Amino acid sequence: CVVSVTNVPPPHSTIRPGFPVPVNTNNPGVRKAARFGVYRYNNSSNDLFLFKESQIEKAMVQIVRGLKYMLHVEIKRTVCEKRDHFSLDSCHFQRKKNLQLMLRCYFEVWITPWTHKVHIPVAHCH
């Protein structure tokens, strides 16, 4: 999956390569990584509707030839149907009780900003 990656914040100078460290769940890089995880989930699910991140519960980042994010994310079913190709930002969460669904996911999202590549080796949702 090759995606344009912009606005990835430089890692904090005290972070040593190789050690995962906690990072704020509101960090723009974390939010972007979570969205990439959601895209990966949506591409592999056979659900009629798109899902979107509702809450990033925990985030770690590790510097390994780029930034590797390890994220625990809650995702919920939206009202947008997959076949309509919506921008997720404009998709609202399901309001109909029988269509609401929340999943907990663990995503590993590896971003190498200088090559504009994103690799998502792990995307587990249940």
PDB file of C-alpha atoms in Angstrom:
ATOM      1  CA  CYS A   1       0.000   0.000   0.000  1.00  0.00           C
ATOM      2  CA  VAL A   2       1.698   3.190  -1.141  1.00  0.00           C
ATOM      3  CA  VAL A   3       0.181   6.353   0.270  1.00  0.00           C
ATOM      4  CA  SER A   4       1.322   9.938   0.431  1.00  0.00           C
ATOM      5  CA  VAL A   5       2.380  10.715   3.967  1.00  0.00           C
ATOM      6  CA  THR A   6       2.628  14.324   5.035  1.00  0.00           C
ATOM      7  CA  ASN A   7       2.653  16.073   8.384  1.00  0.00           C
ATOM      8  CA  VAL A   8       4.256  13.178  10.230  1.00  0.00           C
ATOM      9  CA  PRO A   9       5.695  14.925  13.271  1.00  0.00           C
ATOM     10  CA  PRO A  10       9.412  14.408  13.909  1.00  0.00           C
ATOM     11  CA  PRO A  11       9.933  11.966  16.768  1.00  0.00           C
ATOM     12  CA  HIS A  12      10.812  13.519  20.102  1.00  0.00           C
ATOM     13  CA  SER A  13      14.574  13.886  20.449  1.00  0.00           C
ATOM     14  CA  THR A  14      14.734  11.796  23.648  1.00  0.00           C
ATOM     15  CA  ILE A  15      13.388   8.685  21.912  1.00  0.00           C
ATOM     16  CA  ARG A  16      16.134   6.150  21.221  1.00  0.00           C
ATOM     17  CA  PRO A  17      15.851   3.948  18.124  1.00  0.00           C
ATOM     18  CA  GLY A  18      14.477   0.489  18.814  1.00  0.00           C
ATOM     19  CA  PHE A  19      12.505   1.176  21.990  1.00  0.00           C
ATOM     20  CA  PRO A  20       8.707   1.503  21.789  1.00  0.00           C
ATOM     21  CA  VAL A  21       7.553   4.471  23.849  1.00  0.00           C
ATOM     22  CA  PRO A  22       4.058   5.697  24.758  1.00  0.00           C
ATOM     23  CA  VAL A  23       2.818   8.598  22.666  1.00  0.00           C
ATOM     24  CA  ASN A  24      -0.197  10.882  23.117  1.00  0.00           C
ATOM     25  CA  THR A  25      -3.292   9.484  21.398  1.00  0.00           C
ATOM     26  CA  ASN A  26      -4.078  12.980  20.056  1.00  0.00           C
ATOM     27  CA  ASN A  27      -0.717  13.204  18.276  1.00  0.00           C
ATOM     28  CA  PRO A  28      -1.347  13.961  14.540  1.00  0.00           C
ATOM     29  CA  GLY A  29       0.961  11.111  13.502  1.00  0.00           C
ATOM     30  CA  VAL A  30      -0.951   8.688  15.733  1.00  0.00           C
ATOM     31  CA  ARG A  31      -4.296   9.831  14.323  1.00  0.00           C
ATOM     32  CA  LYS A  32      -3.038   9.446  10.758  1.00  0.00           C
ATOM     33  CA  ALA A  33      -1.634   5.974  11.524  1.00  0.00           C
ATOM     34  CA  ALA A  34      -4.971   4.938  13.065  1.00  0.00           C
ATOM     35  CA  ARG A  35      -6.758   6.034   9.890  1.00  0.00           C
ATOM     36  CA  PHE A  36      -4.386   3.903   7.800  1.00  0.00           C
ATOM     37  CA  GLY A  37      -5.243   0.939  10.036  1.00  0.00           C
ATOM     38  CA  VAL A  38      -8.932   1.619   9.478  1.00  0.00           C
ATOM     39  CA  TYR A  39      -8.419   1.749   5.692  1.00  0.00           C
ATOM     40  CA  ARG A  40      -6.700  -1.622   5.897  1.00  0.00           C
ATOM     41  CA  TYR A  41      -9.577  -3.050   7.952  1.00  0.00           C
ATOM     42  CA  ASN A  42     -12.202  -1.659   5.576  1.00  0.00           C
ATOM     43  CA  ASN A  43     -10.378  -3.080   2.557  1.00  0.00           C
ATOM     44  CA  SER A  44     -10.318  -6.563   4.060  1.00  0.00           C
ATOM     45  CA  SER A  45     -13.763  -6.686   5.681  1.00  0.00           C
ATOM     46  CA  ASN A  46     -16.845  -7.907   3.857  1.00  0.00           C
ATOM     47  CA  ASP A  47     -19.125  -5.566   5.807  1.00  0.00           C
ATOM     48  CA  LEU A  48     -21.509  -3.503   3.700  1.00  0.00           C
ATOM     49  CA  PHE A  49     -20.570  -0.369   5.650  1.00  0.00           C
ATOM     50  CA  LEU A  50     -17.315   1.461   6.255  1.00  0.00           C
ATOM     51  CA  PHE A  51     -15.881   1.623   9.759  1.00  0.00           C
ATOM     52  CA  LYS A  52     -14.145   4.618  11.293  1.00  0.00           C
ATOM     53  CA  GLU A  53     -11.994   5.071  14.388  1.00  0.00           C
ATOM     54  CA  SER A  54     -14.081   6.221  17.354  1.00  0.00           C
ATOM     55  CA  GLN A  55     -11.347   6.223  19.992  1.00  0.00           C
ATOM     56  CA  ILE A  56      -7.604   5.635  20.118  1.00  0.00           C
ATOM     57  CA  GLU A  57      -7.154   3.927  23.474  1.00  0.00           C
ATOM     58  CA  LYS A  58      -3.391   3.458  23.571  1.00  0.00           C
ATOM     59  CA  ALA A  59      -0.499   4.347  21.287  1.00  0.00           C
ATOM     60  CA  MET A  60       3.181   3.460  21.207  1.00  0.00           C
ATOM     61  CA  VAL A  61       5.774   4.502  18.668  1.00  0.00           C
ATOM     62  CA  GLN A  62       9.074   2.842  17.821  1.00  0.00           C
ATOM     63  CA  ILE A  63      11.773   4.240  15.566  1.00  0.00           C
ATOM     64  CA  VAL A  64      12.835   1.506  13.143  1.00  0.00           C
ATOM     65  CA  ARG A  65      13.718   2.765   9.647  1.00  0.00           C
ATOM     66  CA  GLY A  66      10.803   5.143  10.014  1.00  0.00           C
ATOM     67  CA  LEU A  67       8.040   5.253  12.590  1.00  0.00           C
ATOM     68  CA  LYS A  68       6.257   2.097  13.673  1.00  0.00           C
ATOM     69  CA  TYR A  69       3.013   2.850  15.495  1.00  0.00           C
ATOM     70  CA  MET A  70       1.410   0.228  17.738  1.00  0.00           C
ATOM     71  CA  LEU A  71      -2.187   1.244  18.319  1.00  0.00           C
ATOM     72  CA  HIS A  72      -5.174  -0.005  20.281  1.00  0.00           C
ATOM     73  CA  VAL A  73      -8.152   1.533  18.519  1.00  0.00           C
ATOM     74  CA  GLU A  74     -11.909   1.298  18.899  1.00  0.00           C
ATOM     75  CA  ILE A  75     -13.688   1.428  15.530  1.00  0.00           C
ATOM     76  CA  LYS A  76     -17.400   1.741  14.808  1.00  0.00           C
ATOM     77  CA  ARG A  77     -19.640   1.107  11.842  1.00  0.00           C
ATOM     78  CA  THR A  78     -20.639   4.245   9.943  1.00  0.00           C
ATOM     79  CA  VAL A  79     -23.694   5.010   7.811  1.00  0.00           C
ATOM     80  CA  CYS A  80     -21.512   5.091   4.668  1.00  0.00           C
ATOM     81  CA  GLU A  81     -21.755   2.103   2.368  1.00  0.00           C
ATOM     82  CA  LYS A  82     -18.489   0.792   0.967  1.00  0.00           C
ATOM     83  CA  ARG A  83     -19.574   0.903  -2.672  1.00  0.00           C
ATOM     84  CA  ASP A  84     -20.129   4.669  -2.490  1.00  0.00           C
ATOM     85  CA  HIS A  85     -16.452   5.593  -1.774  1.00  0.00           C
ATOM     86  CA  PHE A  86     -16.977   8.295   0.843  1.00  0.00           C
ATOM     87  CA  SER A  87     -14.304  10.314   2.577  1.00  0.00           C
ATOM     88  CA  LEU A  88     -14.354   8.818   6.081  1.00  0.00           C
ATOM     89  CA  ASP A  89     -14.281  12.305   7.599  1.00  0.00           C
ATOM     90  CA  SER A  90     -17.803  12.901   6.292  1.00  0.00           C
ATOM     91  CA  CYS A  91     -19.142   9.521   7.511  1.00  0.00           C
ATOM     92  CA  HIS A  92     -21.201   9.572  10.693  1.00  0.00           C
ATOM     93  CA  PHE A  93     -21.526   6.622  13.057  1.00  0.00           C
ATOM     94  CA  GLN A  94     -24.586   4.387  12.756  1.00  0.00           C
ATOM     95  CA  ARG A  95     -27.556   5.563  14.789  1.00  0.00           C
ATOM     96  CA  LYS A  96     -29.839   2.577  14.119  1.00  0.00           C
ATOM     97  CA  LYS A  97     -29.494   0.242  17.093  1.00  0.00           C
ATOM     98  CA  ASN A  98     -29.550  -2.943  15.011  1.00  0.00           C
ATOM     99  CA  LEU A  99     -26.756  -1.666  12.724  1.00  0.00           C
ATOM    100  CA  GLN A 100     -24.428  -0.312  15.408  1.00  0.00           C
ATOM    101  CA  LEU A 101     -21.229  -2.270  15.821  1.00  0.00           C
ATOM    102  CA  MET A 102     -18.026  -1.509  17.713  1.00  0.00           C
ATOM    103  CA  LEU A 103     -14.801  -3.464  17.330  1.00  0.00           C
ATOM    104  CA  ARG A 104     -11.529  -3.290  19.233  1.00  0.00           C
ATOM    105  CA  CYS A 105      -8.464  -3.358  17.001  1.00  0.00           C
ATOM    106  CA  TYR A 106      -4.729  -3.652  17.310  1.00  0.00           C
ATOM    107  CA  PHE A 107      -2.892  -2.038  14.400  1.00  0.00           C
ATOM    108  CA  GLU A 108       0.799  -1.906  13.632  1.00  0.00           C
ATOM    109  CA  VAL A 109       1.404   0.853  11.117  1.00  0.00           C
ATOM    110  CA  TRP A 110       4.891   1.414   9.772  1.00  0.00           C
ATOM    111  CA  ILE A 111       5.428   4.779   8.116  1.00  0.00           C
ATOM    112  CA  THR A 112       8.595   5.739   6.254  1.00  0.00           C
ATOM    113  CA  PRO A 113       8.009   9.445   5.550  1.00  0.00           C
ATOM    114  CA  TRP A 114      10.968   9.897   3.181  1.00  0.00           C
ATOM    115  CA  THR A 115       9.670   7.176   0.808  1.00  0.00           C
ATOM    116  CA  HIS A 116       5.973   8.073   1.356  1.00  0.00           C
ATOM    117  CA  LYS A 117       5.258   4.424   2.149  1.00  0.00           C
ATOM    118  CA  VAL A 118       2.890   2.939   4.678  1.00  0.00           C
ATOM    119  CA  HIS A 119       3.011  -0.737   5.609  1.00  0.00           C
ATOM    120  CA  ILE A 120       0.448  -2.321   7.928  1.00  0.00           C
ATOM    121  CA  PRO A 121       1.782  -5.739   8.938  1.00  0.00           C
ATOM    122  CA  VAL A 122      -0.815  -6.251  11.705  1.00  0.00           C
ATOM    123  CA  ALA A 123      -4.512  -5.385  11.748  1.00  0.00           C
ATOM    124  CA  HIS A 124      -6.515  -7.518  14.184  1.00  0.00           C
ATOM    125  CA  CYS A 125     -10.082  -6.541  15.054  1.00  0.00           C
ATOM    126  CA  HIS A 126     -12.655  -8.349  17.168  1.00  0.00           C
TER     127      HIS A 126
END
